Coordinates of C-alpha atoms in Angstrom, one line a residue:
M1 CA 63.2 90.7 108.6
N2 CA 62.3 90.3 112.3
S3 CA 62.1 86.5 111.9
S4 CA 65.4 86.4 110.1
F5 CA 67.0 88.5 112.9
K6 CA 65.6 86.1 115.6
L7 CA 66.9 83.2 113.6
F8 CA 70.4 84.7 113.4
L9 CA 70.4 85.3 117.2
R10 CA 69.6 81.6 117.8
Q11 CA 72.6 80.5 115.7
K12 CA 75.3 80.6 118.4
K13 CA 78.1 80.1 115.9
A14 CA 76.9 83.1 113.8
V15 CA 76.6 85.3 116.9
A16 CA 80.1 84.4 118.1
G17 CA 81.6 85.0 114.7
F18 CA 79.8 88.3 114.3
V19 CA 81.0 89.5 117.7
I20 CA 84.6 88.6 117.0
V21 CA 84.6 90.3 113.6
A22 CA 82.7 93.3 114.8
A23 CA 85.0 93.8 117.8
L24 CA 88.1 93.8 115.5
C25 CA 86.4 96.2 113.1
L26 CA 85.5 98.6 115.9
M27 CA 89.0 98.4 117.2
A28 CA 90.3 99.4 113.8
L29 CA 87.7 102.2 113.5
F30 CA 88.5 103.7 116.9
A31 CA 92.3 103.2 116.6
P32 CA 93.0 106.9 117.3
L33 CA 91.2 106.6 120.6
L34 CA 92.5 103.2 121.6
A35 CA 96.1 103.8 120.6
P36 CA 96.9 107.5 120.3
G37 CA 100.2 108.5 118.9
D38 CA 102.4 107.4 116.0
P39 CA 102.6 103.5 115.8
S40 CA 106.0 103.9 114.1
A41 CA 107.6 106.0 116.9
R42 CA 110.3 104.6 119.1
V43 CA 108.8 104.4 122.6
G44 CA 110.9 101.9 124.5
R45 CA 113.8 99.5 124.6
S46 CA 114.4 96.9 121.9
H47 CA 112.2 93.8 122.3
Q48 CA 110.8 94.8 125.7
P49 CA 108.4 92.1 127.1
P50 CA 104.8 93.0 127.7
T51 CA 104.4 95.4 130.7
V52 CA 101.7 97.7 132.1
E53 CA 103.2 100.5 130.0
H54 CA 103.5 98.4 126.8
Y55 CA 100.7 95.9 126.8
F56 CA 102.1 93.7 124.0
G57 CA 105.7 94.6 124.4
T58 CA 107.9 96.3 121.9
T59 CA 109.6 95.5 118.6
K60 CA 113.3 95.4 117.8
M61 CA 113.1 99.1 116.9
G62 CA 111.4 99.9 120.2
R63 CA 108.0 100.5 118.7
D64 CA 104.9 99.6 120.7
V65 CA 103.4 96.3 119.4
Y66 CA 99.9 97.1 120.8
S67 CA 99.8 100.4 118.9
Q68 CA 101.0 98.7 115.7
F69 CA 98.4 95.9 116.2
V70 CA 95.5 98.4 116.6
W71 CA 96.6 100.6 113.7
G72 CA 97.6 97.6 111.5
A73 CA 94.1 96.3 111.7
R74 CA 92.9 99.2 109.6
P75 CA 94.7 98.4 106.3
S76 CA 94.5 94.6 106.8
L77 CA 90.8 94.5 107.4
T78 CA 90.2 97.2 104.7
V79 CA 92.1 95.1 102.1
G80 CA 90.3 92.0 103.2
F81 CA 86.7 93.3 103.1
V82 CA 87.1 95.5 100.0
T83 CA 88.9 92.8 98.1
G84 CA 86.4 90.2 99.2
L85 CA 83.5 92.4 98.1
A86 CA 85.2 93.0 94.7
I87 CA 85.9 89.2 94.2
T88 CA 82.3 88.3 95.1
A89 CA 80.8 91.0 92.9
L90 CA 82.9 90.1 89.9
G91 CA 82.4 86.3 90.3
T92 CA 78.6 86.7 90.9
A93 CA 78.1 89.0 87.9
I94 CA 80.1 86.7 85.6
G95 CA 78.4 83.5 86.9
L96 CA 74.9 85.0 86.6
V97 CA 75.5 86.3 83.0
A98 CA 77.1 83.0 81.9
G99 CA 74.5 80.8 83.5
Y100 CA 71.4 82.7 82.5
F101 CA 72.2 83.6 78.9
G102 CA 74.1 80.4 77.9
G103 CA 75.2 79.9 74.4
R104 CA 78.3 81.8 73.1
T105 CA 78.2 84.1 76.1
D106 CA 78.5 81.1 78.5
A107 CA 81.2 79.5 76.4
T108 CA 83.3 82.6 76.2
L109 CA 83.0 83.4 79.9
D110 CA 83.5 79.8 80.9
L111 CA 86.7 79.7 78.8
I112 CA 88.0 82.9 80.5
T113 CA 87.0 81.5 83.9
N114 CA 88.8 78.2 83.3
A115 CA 91.9 80.0 82.0
V116 CA 92.2 82.0 85.2
L117 CA 91.2 79.1 87.4
V118 CA 94.0 76.8 86.4
I119 CA 96.6 79.4 87.2
P120 CA 97.9 78.9 90.8
N121 CA 96.9 82.1 92.6
I122 CA 99.7 82.6 95.2
P123 CA 102.6 82.0 92.8
L124 CA 100.9 84.3 90.3
L125 CA 100.5 87.0 93.1
I126 CA 104.2 86.6 94.0
L127 CA 105.2 86.9 90.3
L128 CA 103.0 90.0 89.7
A129 CA 104.2 91.6 92.9
S130 CA 107.9 90.9 92.0
F131 CA 107.5 92.7 88.7
A132 CA 105.7 95.6 90.4
G133 CA 108.3 95.8 93.2
T134 CA 107.1 97.2 96.5
V135 CA 103.3 97.4 96.2
G136 CA 100.8 99.3 98.4
P137 CA 97.3 98.2 99.6
V138 CA 95.5 99.4 96.5
A139 CA 97.8 97.4 94.2
I140 CA 97.5 94.3 96.4
M141 CA 93.7 94.6 96.3
A142 CA 93.7 94.9 92.5
I143 CA 96.1 91.9 92.1
I144 CA 94.1 89.7 94.4
A145 CA 90.7 90.7 93.0
L146 CA 91.7 90.1 89.4
T147 CA 93.1 86.6 90.1
S148 CA 90.6 85.2 92.6
W149 CA 87.1 85.5 91.2
P150 CA 86.8 82.2 89.2
W151 CA 85.7 80.0 92.1
G152 CA 82.8 82.2 92.9
A153 CA 81.9 82.5 89.2
R154 CA 81.8 78.7 88.8
M155 CA 79.6 78.2 91.8
T156 CA 77.2 81.0 90.8
R157 CA 77.1 79.7 87.2
S158 CA 76.2 76.2 88.3
Q159 CA 73.4 77.4 90.6
T160 CA 72.1 79.8 88.0
L161 CA 71.9 76.9 85.5
A162 CA 69.8 75.0 88.0
L163 CA 67.5 77.9 88.8
K164 CA 66.8 79.3 85.3
N165 CA 64.7 76.3 84.4
R166 CA 62.6 76.4 87.6
E167 CA 58.9 77.1 87.2
F168 CA 58.8 80.6 88.7
V169 CA 61.7 81.7 86.4
V170 CA 60.1 80.2 83.3
A171 CA 56.8 81.8 84.3
A172 CA 58.5 85.2 84.7
R173 CA 60.0 84.9 81.2
M174 CA 56.7 83.8 79.7
V175 CA 54.9 86.9 80.9
G176 CA 57.4 89.0 79.2
E177 CA 59.6 90.2 82.1
P178 CA 62.9 91.6 81.0
S179 CA 66.1 89.6 81.5
W180 CA 67.5 92.1 84.1
R181 CA 64.4 91.8 86.2
V182 CA 64.4 88.0 86.0
I183 CA 68.0 87.9 87.1
F184 CA 67.8 90.4 89.9
V185 CA 64.3 89.6 91.2
E186 CA 63.8 85.9 90.6
I187 CA 67.3 84.3 90.5
L188 CA 69.6 86.5 92.6
P189 CA 67.6 86.3 95.9
N190 CA 67.9 82.5 95.8
L191 CA 71.7 82.9 95.5
V192 CA 72.1 84.9 98.7
P193 CA 73.3 82.0 100.9
L194 CA 75.8 81.0 98.2
I195 CA 76.9 84.6 97.8
G196 CA 77.4 84.8 101.5
I197 CA 79.6 81.8 101.5
N198 CA 81.6 83.2 98.6
L199 CA 82.0 86.6 100.3
V200 CA 83.2 85.2 103.6
G201 CA 85.7 82.8 101.9
S202 CA 86.9 85.6 99.7
I203 CA 87.6 87.9 102.6
I204 CA 89.5 85.2 104.4
Y205 CA 91.5 84.5 101.3
A206 CA 92.2 88.2 100.7
I207 CA 93.6 88.8 104.2
V208 CA 95.8 85.7 104.0
A209 CA 97.0 86.6 100.5
Q210 CA 97.8 90.1 101.6
T211 CA 99.7 88.9 104.6
T212 CA 101.6 86.4 102.5
L213 CA 102.8 89.0 100.1
E214 CA 103.8 91.4 102.8
Y215 CA 105.5 88.7 104.9
L216 CA 107.6 87.8 101.8
G217 CA 108.6 91.5 101.5
F218 CA 106.5 92.7 98.6
G219 CA 104.5 95.2 100.7
D220 CA 105.4 98.7 101.6
P221 CA 107.5 98.4 104.8
L222 CA 106.5 101.9 105.8
N223 CA 102.8 100.9 106.1
V224 CA 101.8 99.5 109.4
T225 CA 99.8 96.3 108.7
W226 CA 99.7 92.9 110.3
G227 CA 101.6 91.6 107.3
T228 CA 104.4 94.1 107.7
M229 CA 104.5 93.4 111.4
L230 CA 105.2 89.7 110.6
Y231 CA 107.8 90.7 108.0
N232 CA 109.6 93.0 110.5
A233 CA 109.4 90.3 113.2
Q234 CA 110.9 87.8 110.9
N235 CA 113.8 90.1 109.9
S236 CA 114.6 90.8 113.6
S237 CA 114.7 87.0 114.4
A238 CA 111.9 87.5 117.0
I239 CA 111.3 83.8 117.4
I240 CA 115.0 82.9 117.8
I241 CA 115.6 85.4 120.5
G242 CA 112.3 84.6 122.3
A243 CA 110.3 87.7 121.5
W244 CA 107.1 85.8 120.9
W245 CA 104.9 88.8 121.4
D246 CA 106.4 90.5 118.3
I247 CA 105.2 87.8 115.9
G248 CA 102.4 86.3 118.0
T249 CA 100.3 89.5 118.2
P250 CA 99.6 89.9 114.5
A251 CA 99.3 86.2 114.0
I252 CA 96.6 86.0 116.7
G253 CA 94.8 89.0 115.0
I254 CA 94.7 87.1 111.7
A255 CA 93.6 83.9 113.4
L256 CA 90.8 85.7 115.1
V257 CA 89.5 87.2 111.9
G258 CA 89.7 83.8 110.3
L259 CA 87.8 82.2 113.2
G260 CA 85.1 84.8 113.2
L261 CA 84.5 84.6 109.5
A262 CA 84.7 80.8 109.5
L263 CA 81.9 80.7 112.1
L264 CA 79.8 83.0 109.9
N265 CA 80.7 80.9 106.8
F266 CA 79.5 77.7 108.6
T267 CA 76.2 79.4 109.3
F268 CA 75.7 80.3 105.7
D269 CA 76.6 76.8 104.8
E270 CA 74.0 75.5 107.2
I271 CA 71.3 77.6 105.4
A272 CA 72.5 76.7 101.9
N273 CA 73.0 73.0 102.5
P274 CA 69.8 71.1 103.4
Q275 CA 71.8 68.2 105.0
L276 CA 73.2 70.6 107.6
R277 CA 70.0 72.4 108.5
S278 CA 68.9 71.8 112.0
G279 CA 66.9 73.4 114.8
P280 CA 63.1 74.2 115.1
A281 CA 63.5 77.9 114.4
L282 CA 65.5 77.3 111.2
S283 CA 63.0 74.7 110.1
R284 CA 60.1 77.0 110.6
W285 CA 61.9 79.8 108.7
L286 CA 62.7 77.5 105.8
R287 CA 59.1 76.2 105.7
L288 CA 57.7 79.8 105.7
N289 CA 60.0 80.7 102.8
R290 CA 58.9 77.6 100.8
L291 CA 55.2 78.4 101.4
R292 CA 55.8 82.0 100.2
A293 CA 57.5 80.8 97.1
R294 CA 54.7 78.4 96.3
E295 CA 52.1 81.2 96.8
L296 CA 54.1 83.4 94.4
E297 CA 54.2 80.6 91.8
A298 CA 50.5 80.0 92.2
A299 CA 49.7 83.7 91.8
R300 CA 51.6 83.8 88.5

């Protein structure tokens, strides 16, 4: 654990991405302290530029953009992280079961995965949201999670198919270990970098999908999120009248989340992809893990 932490600290991209994401999460967590008061309250003139009193200016309705940005981070990040976890968990579970058991189980799950995979996600999200009318964060999370898991399932299935015939997995089955233990103890730890890539990508996609739905008017306009901020800024013609702060603030927030997660994702990719691995610390860490794996195989 200590060597892994030191390795993480030496990855500048990972540290920068973690700092960005952590700062935004802490901002959302301490929103009552950073922006006390009601973010929907009228506190100034219409489309007032940034001042000392209103750091990010005001909206057309005279609401403080800074307060809305801070409070809007809560539902936006919550939807992104919770939905990303749900997508990753669902895709990983389906991919593991399909890849390990094979046969009819694999054929059935692969058919379901391909059926969902060929459906364009964003148009399907818009169609489902249009039937549901105005949808809240929970409905948005459910819609995104149920339509976005196939990519992770396909990647996990492919890697599981490659791992289940490895010597240490075959040895575990030969000594009579139950399937659940083989999956969770022998195969799943080797999928951690892939799961990390899937998780980070799913979080980014969930935030973008939620923002897209709310920007198109399918979200609840009474909820303060970065998506509804963009929707209200569009309706008030913020760009046309030059109120760049009204639409730029939530856009920058979304871009920062994407940047931070992309840096973390690139680090996971470096660990998972041998062609991208570099650095003496990372090489020593990988060699140590390979030696430990060989010792375990020899012990069995």
